Every structure is written in C-alpha cells, then in structure tokens.
CSV table of C-alpha atoms in Angstrom, one decimal:
chain,number,residue,atom,x,y,z
A,1,MET,CA,-24.5,-27.8,-5.7
A,2,THR,CA,-26.8,-25.2,-4.3
A,3,SER,CA,-26.3,-22.0,-2.5
A,4,PRO,CA,-28.2,-21.4,0.7
A,5,ALA,CA,-28.4,-17.7,0.2
A,6,SER,CA,-28.8,-15.5,-2.9
A,7,PRO,CA,-26.7,-12.5,-3.9
A,8,GLY,CA,-27.5,-9.5,-1.8
A,9,GLY,CA,-25.9,-6.6,-3.8
A,10,PHE,CA,-22.6,-6.4,-1.9
A,11,ASP,CA,-19.5,-4.8,-3.3
A,12,ASN,CA,-18.1,-8.2,-4.4
A,13,PRO,CA,-20.6,-10.1,-6.5
A,14,ARG,CA,-19.3,-13.3,-5.0
A,15,GLN,CA,-20.7,-12.3,-1.6
A,16,ASN,CA,-24.0,-14.1,-1.0
A,17,VAL,CA,-24.3,-14.3,2.8
A,18,THR,CA,-24.0,-12.1,5.8
A,19,PHE,CA,-23.1,-13.4,9.3
A,20,PRO,CA,-22.6,-11.8,12.7
A,21,SER,CA,-19.0,-11.0,13.6
A,22,ASN,CA,-17.8,-9.3,16.8
A,23,GLY,CA,-21.0,-7.3,17.3
A,24,GLY,CA,-21.2,-6.3,13.6
A,25,SER,CA,-21.5,-8.1,10.3
A,26,ALA,CA,-19.2,-9.9,7.9
A,27,HIS,CA,-19.9,-11.1,4.4
A,28,GLY,CA,-18.8,-14.2,2.4
A,29,TYR,CA,-19.5,-16.8,-0.1
A,30,LEU,CA,-21.5,-19.9,1.0
A,31,ALA,CA,-22.3,-23.1,-0.9
A,32,ALA,CA,-23.9,-26.4,0.1
A,33,PRO,CA,-24.1,-29.8,-1.5
A,34,ALA,CA,-27.0,-30.8,-3.7
A,35,SER,CA,-28.3,-32.9,-0.7
A,36,GLY,CA,-28.6,-29.6,1.2
A,37,ARG,CA,-26.6,-30.7,4.2
A,38,GLY,CA,-23.0,-31.7,5.1
A,39,PRO,CA,-20.0,-31.0,7.4
A,40,GLY,CA,-18.9,-27.4,7.7
A,41,VAL,CA,-15.6,-26.0,6.2
A,42,VAL,CA,-14.2,-22.5,6.4
A,43,VAL,CA,-12.2,-21.5,3.2
A,44,ILE,CA,-9.7,-18.7,3.7
A,45,GLN,CA,-8.6,-16.5,0.8
A,46,GLU,CA,-5.2,-15.8,-0.7
A,47,TRP,CA,-3.9,-12.2,-0.8
A,48,TRP,CA,-5.9,-11.6,-4.0
A,49,GLY,CA,-9.2,-11.5,-2.0
A,50,LEU,CA,-12.5,-13.4,-2.5
A,51,ASP,CA,-11.9,-14.0,-6.2
A,52,ASP,CA,-13.0,-16.6,-8.7
A,53,HIS,CA,-10.5,-19.1,-7.5
A,54,ILE,CA,-11.6,-19.0,-3.9
A,55,ALA,CA,-15.3,-19.2,-5.0
A,56,ASP,CA,-14.4,-22.2,-7.1
A,57,VAL,CA,-12.8,-23.9,-4.1
A,58,VAL,CA,-16.0,-23.3,-2.1
A,59,ASP,CA,-18.0,-24.8,-5.0
A,60,ARG,CA,-15.7,-27.8,-5.3
A,61,LEU,CA,-16.0,-28.5,-1.6
A,62,ALA,CA,-19.8,-28.3,-1.9
A,63,SER,CA,-19.7,-30.8,-4.7
A,64,GLU,CA,-17.8,-33.1,-2.4
A,65,GLY,CA,-20.5,-32.9,0.2
A,66,PHE,CA,-19.4,-30.1,2.5
A,67,VAL,CA,-21.1,-26.8,3.5
A,68,ALA,CA,-18.3,-24.4,2.7
A,69,LEU,CA,-18.0,-20.7,3.6
A,70,ALA,CA,-15.3,-18.2,2.4
A,71,PRO,CA,-15.4,-15.0,4.5
A,72,ASP,CA,-14.5,-11.9,2.5
A,73,LEU,CA,-11.6,-10.5,4.5
A,74,PHE,CA,-11.0,-7.5,2.2
A,75,GLY,CA,-14.5,-6.1,2.3
A,76,GLY,CA,-15.3,-6.7,-1.3
A,77,ARG,CA,-11.9,-5.7,-2.7
A,78,VAL,CA,-10.1,-8.0,-5.1
A,79,ALA,CA,-6.4,-7.4,-6.2
A,80,HIS,CA,-5.4,-7.5,-9.8
A,81,ASP,CA,-1.6,-7.6,-9.4
A,82,SER,CA,0.9,-8.6,-6.8
A,83,ASP,CA,1.7,-5.1,-5.6
A,84,GLN,CA,-1.9,-4.4,-4.9
A,85,ALA,CA,-2.4,-7.8,-3.2
A,86,GLY,CA,0.6,-7.2,-1.0
A,87,ARG,CA,-0.8,-3.8,0.1
A,88,LEU,CA,-4.2,-5.3,0.9
A,89,MET,CA,-2.5,-8.1,2.9
A,90,GLN,CA,-0.3,-5.7,4.9
A,91,GLU,CA,-3.3,-3.3,5.6
A,92,LEU,CA,-5.5,-6.1,6.9
A,93,PRO,CA,-5.8,-5.9,10.7
A,94,VAL,CA,-5.0,-9.5,11.8
A,95,GLU,CA,-7.3,-9.4,14.9
A,96,GLN,CA,-10.2,-8.0,12.9
A,97,ALA,CA,-9.8,-10.7,10.3
A,98,ALA,CA,-9.5,-13.4,13.0
A,99,GLN,CA,-12.8,-12.2,14.5
A,100,ALA,CA,-14.5,-12.5,11.2
A,101,LEU,CA,-13.2,-16.0,10.8
A,102,GLY,CA,-14.3,-16.8,14.3
A,103,GLY,CA,-17.8,-15.5,13.3
A,104,ALA,CA,-17.7,-17.8,10.3
A,105,VAL,CA,-17.1,-20.8,12.6
A,106,ASP,CA,-20.0,-19.7,14.8
A,107,PHE,CA,-22.2,-19.3,11.8
A,108,LEU,CA,-21.5,-22.7,10.3
A,109,LEU,CA,-21.8,-24.6,13.6
A,110,LYS,CA,-25.3,-23.0,14.1
A,111,HIS,CA,-26.4,-23.4,10.5
A,112,ASP,CA,-29.2,-25.8,9.8
A,113,ALA,CA,-27.4,-27.2,6.8
A,114,VAL,CA,-24.3,-28.2,8.8
A,115,THR,CA,-24.2,-31.7,10.2
A,116,SER,CA,-20.9,-31.6,12.0
A,117,SER,CA,-20.1,-30.6,15.6
A,118,THR,CA,-16.8,-29.1,14.4
A,119,VAL,CA,-15.5,-27.4,11.3
A,120,GLY,CA,-12.6,-27.8,9.0
A,121,ALA,CA,-10.5,-24.9,7.7
A,122,VAL,CA,-8.6,-24.7,4.4
A,123,GLY,CA,-6.6,-21.7,3.4
A,124,PHE,CA,-4.1,-20.6,0.7
A,125,CYS,CA,-1.1,-18.3,0.9
A,126,MET,CA,-2.2,-15.6,3.3
A,127,GLY,CA,-5.1,-17.8,4.2
A,128,GLY,CA,-2.8,-20.7,5.0
A,129,GLY,CA,-1.4,-18.6,7.9
A,130,PHE,CA,-4.9,-17.6,8.9
A,131,VAL,CA,-6.0,-21.3,9.0
A,132,LEU,CA,-3.3,-22.0,11.6
A,133,LEU,CA,-4.3,-18.9,13.6
A,134,LEU,CA,-8.0,-19.8,13.5
A,135,ALA,CA,-7.4,-23.3,14.6
A,136,THR,CA,-5.1,-22.2,17.4
A,137,GLN,CA,-7.7,-19.6,18.6
A,138,GLN,CA,-10.8,-21.8,18.2
A,139,GLY,CA,-9.4,-24.9,19.9
A,140,GLU,CA,-11.6,-28.0,19.7
A,141,ARG,CA,-14.2,-26.3,17.5
A,142,VAL,CA,-11.8,-26.7,14.5
A,143,SER,CA,-11.0,-30.4,14.0
A,144,ALA,CA,-9.0,-30.2,10.7
A,145,ALA,CA,-6.7,-27.5,9.5
A,146,VAL,CA,-5.3,-27.5,6.0
A,147,PRO,CA,-2.7,-24.8,5.2
A,148,PHE,CA,-1.6,-24.5,1.6
A,149,TYR,CA,1.8,-22.7,1.5
A,150,GLY,CA,0.8,-20.5,4.4
A,151,VAL,CA,2.5,-17.1,4.7
A,152,GLY,CA,1.8,-13.6,5.9
A,153,PRO,CA,1.2,-11.7,9.1
A,154,ALA,CA,-1.3,-14.2,10.6
A,155,VAL,CA,1.1,-17.1,11.1
A,156,PRO,CA,1.0,-17.9,14.9
A,157,ARG,CA,4.1,-17.8,17.0
A,158,THR,CA,2.9,-20.6,19.1
A,159,TYR,CA,0.5,-23.6,18.6
A,160,ARG,CA,-0.1,-24.6,22.1
A,161,GLY,CA,-3.9,-24.0,21.8
A,162,LEU,CA,-4.3,-25.9,18.6
A,163,ARG,CA,-6.4,-29.1,18.8
A,164,ALA,CA,-7.0,-29.8,15.1
A,165,ALA,CA,-5.3,-32.4,13.0
A,166,VAL,CA,-3.1,-30.6,10.5
A,167,GLN,CA,-2.4,-31.4,6.9
A,168,GLY,CA,0.0,-29.0,5.1
A,169,HIS,CA,0.8,-28.6,1.4
A,170,TYR,CA,4.0,-26.8,0.5
A,171,GLY,CA,6.1,-26.4,-2.6
A,172,GLU,CA,9.8,-27.4,-2.7
A,173,ARG,CA,10.5,-24.5,-5.0
A,174,ASP,CA,8.5,-21.8,-3.1
A,175,ASP,CA,10.3,-18.5,-3.2
A,176,PHE,CA,7.8,-16.9,-0.8
A,177,TYR,CA,8.1,-19.5,1.9
A,178,PRO,CA,11.2,-21.7,1.5
A,179,VAL,CA,10.7,-25.4,2.1
A,180,GLU,CA,13.2,-25.3,5.1
A,181,LYS,CA,10.7,-23.0,6.9
A,182,ALA,CA,7.8,-25.3,6.1
A,183,ARG,CA,9.7,-28.3,7.6
A,184,ALA,CA,10.5,-26.3,10.7
A,185,LEU,CA,6.9,-25.2,11.0
A,186,GLU,CA,5.8,-28.9,10.7
A,187,GLU,CA,8.0,-29.8,13.6
A,188,GLN,CA,7.0,-26.8,15.7
A,189,ILE,CA,3.3,-27.7,15.4
A,190,ARG,CA,4.0,-31.3,16.2
A,191,GLU,CA,6.0,-30.4,19.3
A,192,GLU,CA,3.9,-27.6,20.7
A,193,ALA,CA,0.4,-28.9,19.9
A,194,GLY,CA,0.9,-32.6,20.1
A,195,VAL,CA,-1.7,-33.2,17.4
A,196,PRO,CA,-1.5,-35.4,14.3
A,197,VAL,CA,0.5,-33.4,11.8
A,198,GLU,CA,1.5,-34.3,8.2
A,199,PHE,CA,3.0,-32.0,5.7
A,200,PHE,CA,3.3,-32.9,2.0
A,201,TYR,CA,6.0,-31.4,-0.2
A,202,TYR,CA,5.5,-31.0,-3.9
A,203,PRO,CA,8.0,-30.4,-6.8
A,204,ALA,CA,6.3,-27.0,-7.3
A,205,ALA,CA,6.5,-23.3,-6.6
A,206,HIS,CA,4.3,-21.0,-4.5
A,207,ALA,CA,0.5,-21.0,-5.2
A,208,PHE,CA,0.8,-24.2,-7.2
A,209,HIS,CA,-2.9,-25.0,-6.5
A,210,ASN,CA,-4.2,-21.8,-8.0
A,211,ASP,CA,-5.4,-22.7,-11.5
A,212,LYS,CA,-6.1,-19.0,-12.3
A,213,ASP,CA,-2.3,-19.0,-12.4
A,214,LYS,CA,-1.8,-15.3,-11.5
A,215,LEU,CA,1.8,-16.0,-10.5
A,216,GLY,CA,2.5,-18.4,-13.4
A,217,THR,CA,3.2,-21.2,-10.9
A,218,TYR,CA,0.1,-23.5,-11.3
A,219,ASP,CA,1.1,-27.2,-11.3
A,220,SER,CA,-1.8,-29.4,-12.3
A,221,ASP,CA,-0.3,-32.7,-11.1
A,222,SER,CA,0.6,-31.3,-7.7
A,223,ALA,CA,-2.7,-29.4,-7.4
A,224,GLU,CA,-4.8,-32.5,-8.1
A,225,LEU,CA,-2.9,-34.6,-5.7
A,226,ALA,CA,-3.0,-32.0,-2.9
A,227,TRP,CA,-6.7,-31.5,-3.5
A,228,SER,CA,-7.5,-35.3,-3.3
A,229,ARG,CA,-5.6,-35.5,0.0
A,230,THR,CA,-7.4,-32.5,1.4
A,231,VAL,CA,-10.9,-33.8,0.6
A,232,ASP,CA,-10.0,-37.2,2.2
A,233,PHE,CA,-8.5,-35.5,5.2
A,234,LEU,CA,-11.6,-33.4,5.8
A,235,ARG,CA,-13.9,-36.4,5.5
A,236,GLU,CA,-11.8,-38.2,8.1
A,237,ASN,CA,-11.7,-35.4,10.6
A,238,VAL,CA,-14.8,-33.2,10.4
A,239,HIS,CA,-17.8,-34.8,11.9
C-alpha cells in the first residue's frame, strides 16, 4: 500500500491530502494500492472523527486494490469520549459536510490513480447516514453505497435521487439505531429508489465493526463477515 500524498502539517496527523471543496479546500486521508491504481472509494468517518480506525479502513481498502479517501469532516478534531463525539456530530453543518464529500467524489473521479468512472462510498455510524445522503445527492456518480449502522443528522428523508446499489450492515442489538428502524429503512430505499438493496443483520450491537472498541461493542466475527461482504460488493459495483 502506498499513499499518493505525504503529510502536510495539518491539525490531524492523519491528513495527507487537500482537495477542492465548494470554492475552498478540504482535507483527508488518501491511500492507494501497491499497484498505484484502482477503483475509487470514499470512506466516511464515525462521530469520533478521522481517527486511527477510519485511517485503518482506508488502508485496508487500499490493500484490497482500491484508491480510498476519508475526508476529515471535523477539521482535524478527534473525540476521545462519547459526550465530545456527540457534540462534534451535532455541531457539524450537514450541508457543509455534504459539500466536502461531494468534493471528495470530484477529486477521486479526476485522480490519475482512479480507474473507475464511478465511486463507492462506505461509512460508519454518523458516516453511515452520510453515505446515503452522498449517494442520493450524487446520483449515478456513486455506484455502491455501504452504510454500517448509519445514524445521525445526515440520514435522508427521501431516496428518490439514489442510483447506487446499497448494502447495509446493522446490529440486531443496536441501542442507537434499533433493528426495526433499519428494516424500515431497507424497505424505504427499495421502494423509493428502485435500486438493488440488501441489508445484513448481525447478532451484535452498535459499532460492532470498530476494532478500537471505544463503546465496548466490537464483535470480531460480525466485523469480519461484514467486511468481506463489503469488499466483494465494492468490487462488483465500482468500475
């Protein structure tokens, strides 16, 4: 795995790239496969920020052959407890974040290392909601959307503009987003967007994929299965 850009002294040491966004600039963490080229994927952070877990997800996607970019939606800030994370999420202007994510799509589709004509999007917790918002706003430019237990202010009210295939990963014991809501969301997307939709449900709680285990809910079996499904799905749908 190689990184197409080197660290540039930003507030968050994980930031290694700057890209245009809504007339200004946004920052993020970018990684490419050892081959130097591959399909593009946007990775969207949890409410903790662009932390080690999200950077690791980017690196793991790069090791699977993708050029992956995680925009830093919190401007270099990383939360260290749930109260701080909740405040950062609530203070985040949804439209401003959506513009940064749209800039990330533009950046990847124009990048010399990206071989695909569309991008995939993978997000966790708050980022799971933003995955669905990004895919709905970007239409055919996002061909695969993968929300992991998506919650937060960015969850769209309607999915009529969504064109991506959707693969969701949700916990049956999720106290933040009850499984009944996830099942209703699955049906809403299927009915409103008319795209291929498949949600998987795991015997796990919220944030079961986060092996940094900040909530004490990491489930290795569920995480490994969800990850293998995600990689296969991205390979099938991002070209």
